[in-house]
Every structure is written in C-alpha cells, then in structure tokens.
PDB file of C-alpha atoms in Angstrom:
ATOM      1  CA  MET A 202       2.550  -9.225  10.007  1.00  0.00           C
ATOM      2  CA  ASN A 203       3.109 -12.277  12.185  1.00  0.00           C
ATOM      3  CA  PHE A 204       0.694 -13.956  10.229  1.00  0.00           C
ATOM      4  CA  LEU A 205       2.963 -13.259   7.062  1.00  0.00           C
ATOM      5  CA  ASN A 206       6.427 -13.364   8.719  1.00  0.00           C
ATOM      6  CA  GLU A 207       5.143 -16.941   9.965  1.00  0.00           C
ATOM      7  CA  SER A 208       4.668 -18.117   5.751  1.00  0.00           C
ATOM      8  CA  ASN A 209       8.333 -16.745   5.341  1.00  0.00           C
ATOM      9  CA  PHE A 210       7.321 -13.743   4.003  1.00  0.00           C
ATOM     10  CA  LYS A 211      10.082 -11.026   3.775  1.00  0.00           C
ATOM     11  CA  CYS A 212       8.653  -8.790   6.530  1.00  0.00           C
ATOM     12  CA  ALA A 213       9.545  -8.167  10.291  1.00  0.00           C
ATOM     13  CA  LYS A 214       8.314 -10.082  13.338  1.00  0.00           C
ATOM     14  CA  VAL A 215       6.366  -8.478  16.000  1.00  0.00           C
ATOM     15  CA  HIS A 216       7.411  -9.935  19.282  1.00  0.00           C
ATOM     16  CA  ASN A 217       5.297 -10.670  22.669  1.00  0.00           C
ATOM     17  CA  ARG A 218       5.774  -8.491  25.785  1.00  0.00           C
ATOM     18  CA  LYS A 219       6.273  -9.828  29.030  1.00  0.00           C
ATOM     19  CA  ASP A 220       2.340  -9.981  29.120  1.00  0.00           C
ATOM     20  CA  ASN A 221       2.437 -11.885  25.956  1.00  0.00           C
ATOM     21  CA  GLN A 222       0.430  -9.352  24.169  1.00  0.00           C
ATOM     22  CA  LEU A 223       2.000  -8.233  20.948  1.00  0.00           C
ATOM     23  CA  CYS A 224       0.622  -4.496  21.529  1.00  0.00           C
ATOM     24  CA  GLY A 225       0.527  -2.128  24.021  1.00  0.00           C
ATOM     25  CA  SER A 226       0.606   1.897  24.715  1.00  0.00           C
ATOM     26  CA  ILE A 227       3.454   4.015  26.003  1.00  0.00           C
ATOM     27  CA  GLN A 228       2.131   7.113  26.813  1.00  0.00           C
ATOM     28  CA  ASN A 229      -1.292   7.047  25.565  1.00  0.00           C
ATOM     29  CA  LYS A 230       0.137   5.870  22.029  1.00  0.00           C
ATOM     30  CA  PRO A 231      -0.233   2.585  20.423  1.00  0.00           C
ATOM     31  CA  ALA A 232       3.484   0.466  20.806  1.00  0.00           C
ATOM     32  CA  ALA A 233       4.924  -2.678  19.939  1.00  0.00           C
ATOM     33  CA  ILE A 234       8.326  -4.398  20.076  1.00  0.00           C
ATOM     34  CA  ILE A 235       9.231  -5.335  16.223  1.00  0.00           C
ATOM     35  CA  GLU A 236      12.384  -6.102  14.724  1.00  0.00           C
ATOM     36  CA  LYS A 237      14.388  -4.124  12.657  1.00  0.00           C
ATOM     37  CA  LEU A 238      15.277  -5.786   9.267  1.00  0.00           C
ATOM     38  CA  SER A 239      18.225  -5.188   7.098  1.00  0.00           C
ATOM     39  CA  GLY A 240      18.256  -2.487   4.079  1.00  0.00           C
ATOM     40  CA  SER A 241      17.018   0.708   3.368  1.00  0.00           C
ATOM     41  CA  SER A 242      14.395   2.320   0.861  1.00  0.00           C
ATOM     42  CA  ILE A 243      15.818   3.356  -2.896  1.00  0.00           C
ATOM     43  CA  SER A 244      14.297   6.660  -4.747  1.00  0.00           C
ATOM     44  CA  ASN A 245      15.674   4.981  -8.040  1.00  0.00           C
ATOM     45  CA  VAL A 246      14.701   1.256  -8.665  1.00  0.00           C
ATOM     46  CA  ASN A 247      15.514  -0.501 -11.792  1.00  0.00           C
ATOM     47  CA  GLU A 248      13.014  -2.861 -13.796  1.00  0.00           C
ATOM     48  CA  ASN A 249      14.669  -6.335 -12.011  1.00  0.00           C
ATOM     49  CA  GLN A 250      13.392  -4.221  -8.764  1.00  0.00           C
ATOM     50  CA  CYS A 251      10.041  -3.794  -9.830  1.00  0.00           C
ATOM     51  CA  ALA A 252       9.606  -7.427 -11.202  1.00  0.00           C
ATOM     52  CA  GLU A 253      11.082  -8.458  -7.710  1.00  0.00           C
ATOM     53  CA  VAL A 254       8.433  -6.189  -6.183  1.00  0.00           C
ATOM     54  CA  GLY A 255       5.523  -7.639  -8.284  1.00  0.00           C
ATOM     55  CA  GLY A 256       6.607 -11.027  -6.820  1.00  0.00           C
ATOM     56  CA  LEU A 257       6.574  -9.882  -3.313  1.00  0.00           C
ATOM     57  CA  LEU A 258       3.368  -8.160  -3.762  1.00  0.00           C
ATOM     58  CA  ALA A 259       1.600 -11.035  -5.428  1.00  0.00           C
ATOM     59  CA  ASN A 260       2.948 -13.487  -2.581  1.00  0.00           C
ATOM     60  CA  PHE A 261       1.512 -10.878  -0.405  1.00  0.00           C
ATOM     61  CA  HIS A 262      -1.956 -10.575  -2.175  1.00  0.00           C
ATOM     62  CA  ILE A 263      -2.095 -14.756  -1.842  1.00  0.00           C
ATOM     63  CA  LEU A 264      -1.378 -15.163   1.561  1.00  0.00           C
ATOM     64  CA  GLY A 265      -4.013 -12.513   2.338  1.00  0.00           C
ATOM     65  CA  ASP A 266      -6.252 -14.719   1.054  1.00  0.00           C
ATOM     66  CA  GLY A 267      -5.907 -16.843   3.965  1.00  0.00           C
ATOM     67  CA  PHE A 268      -6.122 -14.057   6.506  1.00  0.00           C
ATOM     68  CA  GLU A 269      -9.445 -13.315   8.116  1.00  0.00           C
ATOM     69  CA  ASP A 270      -8.407 -10.677  10.799  1.00  0.00           C
ATOM     70  CA  TYR A 271      -8.246  -7.839   8.096  1.00  0.00           C
ATOM     71  CA  LEU A 272      -8.827  -3.868   8.597  1.00  0.00           C
ATOM     72  CA  LYS A 273     -11.490  -2.124   6.954  1.00  0.00           C
ATOM     73  CA  ASP A 274     -10.593   0.244   4.774  1.00  0.00           C
ATOM     74  CA  SER A 275     -10.251   3.587   6.804  1.00  0.00           C
ATOM     75  CA  ARG A 276      -9.750   6.130   3.863  1.00  0.00           C
ATOM     76  CA  ASP A 277     -12.755   4.905   1.772  1.00  0.00           C
ATOM     77  CA  LEU A 278     -14.859   6.561  -0.247  1.00  0.00           C
ATOM     78  CA  ARG A 279     -17.302   8.015   2.565  1.00  0.00           C
ATOM     79  CA  TRP A 280     -14.065   9.341   4.190  1.00  0.00           C
ATOM     80  CA  ARG A 281     -12.739  11.278   1.028  1.00  0.00           C
ATOM     81  CA  LYS A 282     -16.218  12.954   0.619  1.00  0.00           C
ATOM     82  CA  ASP A 283     -16.326  13.763   4.457  1.00  0.00           C
ATOM     83  CA  ALA A 284     -12.144  14.958   4.221  1.00  0.00           C
ATOM     84  CA  TYR A 285     -13.831  17.071   1.176  1.00  0.00           C
ATOM     85  CA  THR A 286     -16.160  18.579   3.127  1.00  0.00           C
ATOM     86  CA  LYS A 287     -14.176  19.986   5.684  1.00  0.00           C
ATOM     87  CA  LEU A 288     -11.326  21.165   3.064  1.00  0.00           C
ATOM     88  CA  LYS A 289     -13.478  22.991   0.531  1.00  0.00           C
ATOM     89  CA  LYS A 290     -13.979  26.250   2.527  1.00  0.00           C
ATOM     90  CA  VAL A 291     -10.349  26.879   1.810  1.00  0.00           C
ATOM     91  CA  LEU A 292     -10.135  25.470  -1.474  1.00  0.00           C
ATOM     92  CA  LEU A 293      -9.953  27.454  -4.556  1.00  0.00           C
ATOM     93  CA  PRO A 294     -12.779  26.768  -7.168  1.00  0.00           C
ATOM     94  CA  ASP A 295     -10.133  24.938  -9.787  1.00  0.00           C
ATOM     95  CA  GLU A 296      -9.337  23.003  -6.655  1.00  0.00           C
ATOM     96  CA  LYS A 297     -12.790  22.278  -5.742  1.00  0.00           C
ATOM     97  CA  LYS A 298     -13.939  21.389  -9.017  1.00  0.00           C
ATOM     98  CA  LEU A 299     -11.078  19.183  -9.337  1.00  0.00           C
ATOM     99  CA  ILE A 300     -11.923  17.342  -6.579  1.00  0.00           C
ATOM    100  CA  GLU A 301     -15.542  17.008  -7.096  1.00  0.00           C
ATOM    101  CA  ASP A 302     -15.015  15.243 -10.513  1.00  0.00           C
ATOM    102  CA  ALA A 303     -12.497  13.163  -8.921  1.00  0.00           C
ATOM    103  CA  LEU A 304     -15.180  12.367  -6.252  1.00  0.00           C
ATOM    104  CA  VAL A 305     -17.690  11.307  -9.214  1.00  0.00           C
ATOM    105  CA  VAL A 306     -15.197   9.023 -10.994  1.00  0.00           C
ATOM    106  CA  GLN A 307     -14.406   7.488  -7.422  1.00  0.00           C
ATOM    107  CA  GLN A 308     -18.253   6.993  -6.851  1.00  0.00           C
ATOM    108  CA  GLU A 309     -18.529   5.339 -10.562  1.00  0.00           C
ATOM    109  CA  PHE A 310     -15.427   2.947  -9.904  1.00  0.00           C
ATOM    110  CA  ASN A 311     -16.902   2.189  -6.467  1.00  0.00           C
ATOM    111  CA  ASP A 312     -19.931   1.138  -7.924  1.00  0.00           C
ATOM    112  CA  PHE A 313     -17.827  -1.569 -10.177  1.00  0.00           C
ATOM    113  CA  ALA A 314     -18.205  -5.235  -8.810  1.00  0.00           C
ATOM    114  CA  LEU A 315     -14.172  -5.917  -9.085  1.00  0.00           C
ATOM    115  CA  PRO A 316     -12.465  -8.315  -7.256  1.00  0.00           C
ATOM    116  CA  LYS A 317     -11.277  -7.461  -3.752  1.00  0.00           C
ATOM    117  CA  GLY A 318      -8.504  -8.672  -1.471  1.00  0.00           C
ATOM    118  CA  ILE A 319      -5.906  -7.038   0.844  1.00  0.00           C
ATOM    119  CA  ILE A 320      -3.716  -4.709  -0.304  1.00  0.00           C
ATOM    120  CA  HIS A 321      -0.620  -2.877   1.230  1.00  0.00           C
ATOM    121  CA  ALA A 322      -2.407   0.322   0.995  1.00  0.00           C
ATOM    122  CA  ASP A 323       1.025   2.396   1.830  1.00  0.00           C
ATOM    123  CA  LEU A 324       3.286   0.498  -1.019  1.00  0.00           C
ATOM    124  CA  PHE A 325       5.436   3.558  -1.428  1.00  0.00           C
ATOM    125  CA  ARG A 326       8.976   3.174  -2.333  1.00  0.00           C
ATOM    126  CA  ASP A 327       9.652   4.077   1.307  1.00  0.00           C
ATOM    127  CA  ASN A 328       8.190   1.105   2.438  1.00  0.00           C
ATOM    128  CA  ILE A 329       9.946  -1.656   0.447  1.00  0.00           C
ATOM    129  CA  LEU A 330      13.690  -2.319   1.994  1.00  0.00           C
ATOM    130  CA  PHE A 331      16.694  -3.391  -0.330  1.00  0.00           C
ATOM    131  CA  ASP A 332      19.901  -4.851   0.646  1.00  0.00           C
ATOM    132  CA  SER A 333      22.834  -5.319  -1.684  1.00  0.00           C
ATOM    133  CA  GLY A 334      20.183  -4.716  -5.014  1.00  0.00           C
ATOM    134  CA  LYS A 335      17.311  -7.205  -3.415  1.00  0.00           C
ATOM    135  CA  ILE A 336      14.218  -6.702  -1.431  1.00  0.00           C
ATOM    136  CA  SER A 337      15.170  -7.461   2.485  1.00  0.00           C
ATOM    137  CA  GLY A 338      11.462  -6.679   3.332  1.00  0.00           C
ATOM    138  CA  MET A 339       8.306  -4.762   3.188  1.00  0.00           C
ATOM    139  CA  ILE A 340       7.462  -2.427   6.253  1.00  0.00           C
ATOM    140  CA  ASP A 341       4.553  -0.314   7.496  1.00  0.00           C
ATOM    141  CA  PHE A 342       1.067  -2.236   7.208  1.00  0.00           C
ATOM    142  CA  TYR A 343      -0.948   0.022   9.056  1.00  0.00           C
ATOM    143  CA  TYR A 344      -2.653   0.999   5.901  1.00  0.00           C
ATOM    144  CA  SER A 345      -3.362  -2.700   5.073  1.00  0.00           C
ATOM    145  CA  CYS A 346      -6.891  -3.485   4.419  1.00  0.00           C
ATOM    146  CA  ARG A 347      -9.338  -5.418   2.271  1.00  0.00           C
ATOM    147  CA  VAL A 348     -10.687  -3.217  -1.026  1.00  0.00           C
ATOM    148  CA  ARG A 349     -10.517  -3.886  -4.663  1.00  0.00           C
ATOM    149  CA  LEU A 350      -7.474  -5.272  -5.740  1.00  0.00           C
ATOM    150  CA  SER A 351      -7.018  -2.707  -8.620  1.00  0.00           C
ATOM    151  CA  MET A 352      -6.603   0.043  -5.995  1.00  0.00           C
ATOM    152  CA  ILE A 353      -2.808  -1.111  -5.875  1.00  0.00           C
ATOM    153  CA  LEU A 354      -2.507   0.278  -9.732  1.00  0.00           C
ATOM    154  CA  HIS A 355      -3.068   3.684  -8.163  1.00  0.00           C
ATOM    155  CA  LEU A 356      -0.616   3.404  -5.468  1.00  0.00           C
ATOM    156  CA  VAL A 357       1.876   2.300  -7.715  1.00  0.00           C
ATOM    157  CA  ALA A 358       1.540   4.543 -10.312  1.00  0.00           C
ATOM    158  CA  ASN A 359       1.091   7.666  -7.863  1.00  0.00           C
ATOM    159  CA  ASP A 360       4.656   6.760  -6.310  1.00  0.00           C
ATOM    160  CA  TRP A 361       7.010   4.262  -8.088  1.00  0.00           C
ATOM    161  CA  CYS A 362       6.029   6.292 -11.899  1.00  0.00           C
ATOM    162  CA  ILE A 363       6.407   9.756 -10.692  1.00  0.00           C
ATOM    163  CA  ASP A 364       8.931  12.511 -11.284  1.00  0.00           C
ATOM    164  CA  THR A 365      10.160  14.967  -8.321  1.00  0.00           C
ATOM    165  CA  HIS A 366       7.451  17.347  -9.188  1.00  0.00           C
ATOM    166  CA  GLY A 367       4.785  14.666  -8.562  1.00  0.00           C
ATOM    167  CA  LYS A 368       4.347  14.409 -12.442  1.00  0.00           C
ATOM    168  CA  ILE A 369       3.683  10.751 -13.858  1.00  0.00           C
ATOM    169  CA  VAL A 370       6.605   9.838 -16.162  1.00  0.00           C
ATOM    170  CA  THR A 371       5.408   7.740 -19.297  1.00  0.00           C
ATOM    171  CA  GLU A 372       8.985   6.309 -19.182  1.00  0.00           C
ATOM    172  CA  LYS A 373       8.654   5.095 -15.955  1.00  0.00           C
ATOM    173  CA  LEU A 374       5.021   3.468 -16.436  1.00  0.00           C
ATOM    174  CA  GLY A 375       7.303   0.494 -17.705  1.00  0.00           C
ATOM    175  CA  LYS A 376       8.820  -0.317 -14.158  1.00  0.00           C
ATOM    176  CA  ALA A 377       4.863  -0.245 -12.786  1.00  0.00           C
ATOM    177  CA  LYS A 378       4.087  -2.787 -15.515  1.00  0.00           C
ATOM    178  CA  GLY A 379       7.269  -4.816 -14.158  1.00  0.00           C
ATOM    179  CA  ILE A 380       5.200  -4.558 -10.497  1.00  0.00           C
ATOM    180  CA  ILE A 381       1.725  -5.374 -11.644  1.00  0.00           C
ATOM    181  CA  LEU A 382       2.166  -7.932 -14.199  1.00  0.00           C
ATOM    182  CA  ILE A 383       3.914 -10.317 -12.213  1.00  0.00           C
ATOM    183  CA  ASP A 384       0.442 -11.220 -10.383  1.00  0.00           C
ATOM    184  CA  LYS A 385      -1.337 -12.567 -13.270  1.00  0.00           C
ATOM    185  CA  ARG A 386      -3.696 -14.572 -10.415  1.00  0.00           C
ATOM    186  CA  ILE A 387      -5.151 -11.347  -9.714  1.00  0.00           C
ATOM    187  CA  LYS A 388      -7.789  -9.624 -12.267  1.00  0.00           C
ATOM    188  CA  TYR A 389      -7.432  -6.145 -11.903  1.00  0.00           C
TER     189      TYR A 389
END
C-alpha cells in the first residue's frame, strides 16, 4: 500500500511501528497501523462514478507494473480444485456438475497466454470509498496479486453488475463497461 500511497494513489498509508516495522502481530494475528480514509462505500453507483473507478483501476495497473514484491494468487485454479474436492461430498449432483463444468472452463482459460499484471483481486463495491460522490480511496489490498488482467472483468461483473439476489443485470453492464474501458492500455 505504501508503494501506491507514495505515488499519490488514493489509498491509506501504513505507518511504521516503534521498531520501524510495518507489520506485527497482536494475539498471534497480523496487525498494522493504517490511516483511516474519509468516505464510505456506496451500493448504488452511477456511470460517472464507475468511470472514476475505471480511472483509479487503470492507475493501479500502471503503478503495479513497477511493483516487484507482489503476492502469488492464493485462490488459483489448483486452490479451487482442492476446495471442490473437499466440498463435493456435501454437494447435490447438479451443484457438482455446475462446479465441474466451471473448472473445465477455468482450466481452458488458464491455458491462454493472456497479459498478466497486478490486480486488486477484491475490487468489490465495499472496497472503494466515496466522499461527497467522489472516490476518496481504495481499501483491502490483501488479495492483490499478479494474475491475468482479464480477471478484473470477472470481479467487476460479479459485484458491480448484480441485483440483490446475485443475478447479473444486463442494464448494469454499462456500468462495468465504464469501469473497464477507461484503461485502454490493458489488453484483457
């Protein structure tokens, strides 16, 4: 986060502790001192706000090109296959088929030589803060990792374009387009 913050990216700064370290632990859990950003998440975003998110996302990808200390994807295809193996004994047959079919498609997708970069792999609406209708910051970088840049398409469609029942709303896809197309530098 400090790499981004020092580049004037809209995110919080992690402060050094007294021992000059950024991270430590409290009761055996990771802990850090992170400044609080103004604003809050909003559930109903308009197209202008989506375009602003697209600009922020483009800036994130561009700055990410210069960041060497990135995390590996902790939810990669191997993890998803292992998770399915653990869960399948409690799934119904149609649920198993749905997941198995999805894993086949994901394996095919995994074999494509698509451009990679660092993405905010948790870019849900609750991780973009707005203050007076404008973005005040991006938060929750825990799952940021280097993967195929096209993954951001899935993340955006799965949160920014759904109704209260989790169904993709075709009319909201224009909002996703506003987020994605801002970053023309990236070939998804």
